[in-house]
Amino acid sequence: MLDIVFLHADRSEAANGCFMPGEQIIVVVRWQLESDNIDLDLRLLWETSGKGTEDREVIYQEQWHVAQFSGEKEFEFYLPRGPLSCEGKLLSVHWAAECYLESLGIKARKDFVLSTSASPIRLVEVSPNPGLAKVMKFLGVTTPQQSG
C-alpha cells in the first residue's frame, strides 16, 4: 500500500487539495509493503489533456531507499507560479504527485489544484461574431468548431 497526503506549510491537511502558486507544499508518502530494502520514487508534475498534443513535465523528483516494511517520509517543495490548473473542452492542465515502487509495479497518484482561487480556472468556449465568422470563411480561416 502506498498513500500520498498533502499538507500546507502550517501542517494543516489540504482537504480540498488546493494550493496557491509559490506556496510551500508538504507531500507525505506512507507505505506498508510486503518487502523491504526497496527504492521509491516521488514525482511532482503537471500534465495537459484535451485536443492536440498532450504534455507532461516533472517539476520535482526524489528517490529514496526504504529499509523497513512500513513507514512514512515527508518532502517539502515550493510550487512554481504556473501553469495554473484549468479545465476546458480543448485543454486542461492537471497537477499531481505520483509515487512509484517500480520493482513491485505499485503506483500511487494524488491530484491537487494549483490556483489563485479554490478551484481550477474554467475555460469557456467562445463563438465568433457571426459577421466575423463570414469574413473568416471568406478568407479560408477556420475556427476550432469549424475544423474537422
Coordinates of C-alpha atoms in Angstrom, one line a residue:
M1 CA 0.0 0.0 0.0
L2 CA 1.2 3.5 -0.9
D3 CA -0.6 6.6 0.2
I4 CA 0.0 10.3 -0.5
V5 CA -1.2 13.1 1.7
F6 CA -0.8 16.9 1.1
L7 CA -0.1 19.4 3.9
H8 CA 0.1 23.2 3.9
A9 CA 3.2 24.8 5.5
D10 CA 1.3 25.2 8.8
R11 CA 0.9 21.4 8.7
S12 CA -2.9 21.5 8.2
E13 CA -4.1 18.9 5.8
A14 CA -5.1 20.2 2.4
A15 CA -8.6 18.6 2.4
N16 CA -9.7 20.4 -0.7
G17 CA -6.3 19.7 -2.4
C18 CA -5.9 23.4 -3.4
F19 CA -2.6 25.3 -3.3
M20 CA -1.5 28.8 -4.3
P21 CA 1.3 29.5 -6.8
G22 CA 4.6 29.8 -4.8
E23 CA 3.1 28.2 -1.8
Q24 CA 5.1 25.5 0.1
I25 CA 3.5 22.0 -0.2
I26 CA 4.4 19.2 2.1
V27 CA 4.0 15.8 0.5
V28 CA 3.7 12.9 2.9
V29 CA 4.3 9.4 1.5
R30 CA 3.1 6.5 3.6
W31 CA 3.9 2.9 2.8
Q32 CA 3.1 -0.6 4.1
L33 CA 4.7 -3.2 1.9
E34 CA 5.4 -6.9 1.8
S35 CA 9.1 -6.5 1.3
D36 CA 11.8 -4.2 2.5
N37 CA 15.1 -2.8 1.0
I38 CA 13.4 -1.2 -2.0
D39 CA 13.6 2.1 -3.8
L40 CA 10.7 4.5 -4.0
D41 CA 10.4 7.4 -6.5
L42 CA 8.2 10.5 -5.9
R43 CA 7.4 12.9 -8.7
L44 CA 5.5 16.2 -8.6
L45 CA 4.2 17.0 -12.0
W46 CA 1.7 18.8 -14.3
E47 CA 0.2 17.4 -17.4
T48 CA -2.2 18.5 -20.1
S49 CA -5.1 16.7 -21.6
G50 CA -7.7 17.5 -24.4
K51 CA -7.3 18.0 -28.1
G52 CA -3.9 18.2 -29.6
T53 CA -0.6 17.1 -28.2
E54 CA -0.6 16.1 -24.5
D55 CA 2.3 17.4 -22.5
R56 CA 3.8 16.3 -19.1
E57 CA 6.6 17.9 -17.1
V58 CA 8.1 16.6 -13.8
I59 CA 8.8 19.6 -11.6
Y60 CA 10.4 17.8 -8.7
Q61 CA 11.7 14.2 -8.3
E62 CA 13.0 12.5 -5.3
Q63 CA 14.2 8.9 -4.9
W64 CA 14.9 7.2 -1.6
H65 CA 15.7 3.8 -0.3
V66 CA 13.2 2.1 2.1
A67 CA 14.7 -0.4 4.6
Q68 CA 11.5 -1.1 6.5
F69 CA 8.2 -2.7 5.6
S70 CA 6.2 0.3 6.7
G71 CA 6.8 4.0 7.4
E72 CA 6.4 7.5 6.1
K73 CA 8.6 10.2 4.7
E74 CA 7.9 14.0 4.2
F75 CA 9.0 16.1 1.3
E76 CA 8.8 19.9 1.1
F77 CA 8.6 21.8 -2.2
Y78 CA 7.8 25.3 -3.2
L79 CA 5.3 25.2 -6.0
P80 CA 6.0 27.2 -9.2
R81 CA 4.0 30.1 -10.4
G82 CA 2.4 28.0 -13.1
P83 CA 0.9 26.7 -15.2
L84 CA -2.3 27.1 -13.2
S85 CA -4.8 24.3 -13.1
C86 CA -7.5 24.7 -15.7
E87 CA -10.3 22.8 -17.3
G88 CA -11.8 23.2 -20.7
K89 CA -13.0 21.3 -23.8
L90 CA -9.9 21.9 -25.8
L91 CA -7.3 22.0 -23.0
S92 CA -7.0 21.0 -19.3
V93 CA -4.0 21.3 -17.0
H94 CA -3.7 18.9 -14.0
W95 CA -1.2 18.7 -11.2
A96 CA -0.4 15.6 -9.3
A97 CA 2.1 13.7 -7.0
E98 CA 3.0 10.2 -8.1
C99 CA 4.9 7.7 -6.1
Y100 CA 6.4 4.6 -7.8
L101 CA 7.6 1.3 -6.5
E102 CA 8.9 0.1 -9.8
S103 CA 10.3 -3.3 -8.6
L104 CA 6.8 -4.3 -7.4
G105 CA 4.8 -2.5 -10.0
I106 CA 3.0 -0.3 -7.4
K107 CA 2.0 3.3 -8.2
A108 CA 0.1 5.8 -6.1
R109 CA -1.2 9.1 -7.5
K110 CA -2.9 12.0 -5.9
D111 CA -4.1 15.1 -7.8
F112 CA -4.1 18.7 -6.5
V113 CA -5.1 22.1 -7.8
L114 CA -2.6 25.0 -8.4
S115 CA -4.8 28.1 -8.5
T116 CA -5.2 31.6 -7.1
S117 CA -8.8 30.6 -6.2
A118 CA -10.2 27.4 -4.6
S119 CA -10.7 25.7 -7.9
P120 CA -9.2 25.3 -11.4
I121 CA -9.8 28.0 -14.0
R122 CA -12.8 27.1 -16.2
L123 CA -12.0 27.7 -19.8
V124 CA -15.1 28.7 -21.8
E125 CA -15.6 28.2 -25.5
V126 CA -16.3 31.4 -27.3
S127 CA -18.2 31.6 -30.5
P128 CA -17.0 34.2 -33.0
N129 CA -19.3 37.1 -34.0
P130 CA -21.5 35.9 -37.0
G131 CA -20.1 38.8 -39.2
L132 CA -16.6 37.9 -38.3
A133 CA -17.3 34.2 -39.0
K134 CA -18.4 35.1 -42.6
V135 CA -15.2 37.1 -43.1
M136 CA -13.1 34.3 -41.7
K137 CA -14.9 31.8 -44.0
F138 CA -14.3 34.1 -47.0
L139 CA -10.6 34.2 -46.1
G140 CA -10.4 30.5 -45.6
V141 CA -9.7 30.7 -41.9
T142 CA -11.4 28.1 -39.7
T143 CA -12.3 28.1 -36.0
P144 CA -11.8 25.0 -33.9
Q145 CA -15.6 24.5 -34.1
Q146 CA -15.5 24.5 -37.9
S147 CA -12.4 22.3 -38.4
G148 CA -12.8 18.6 -38.6

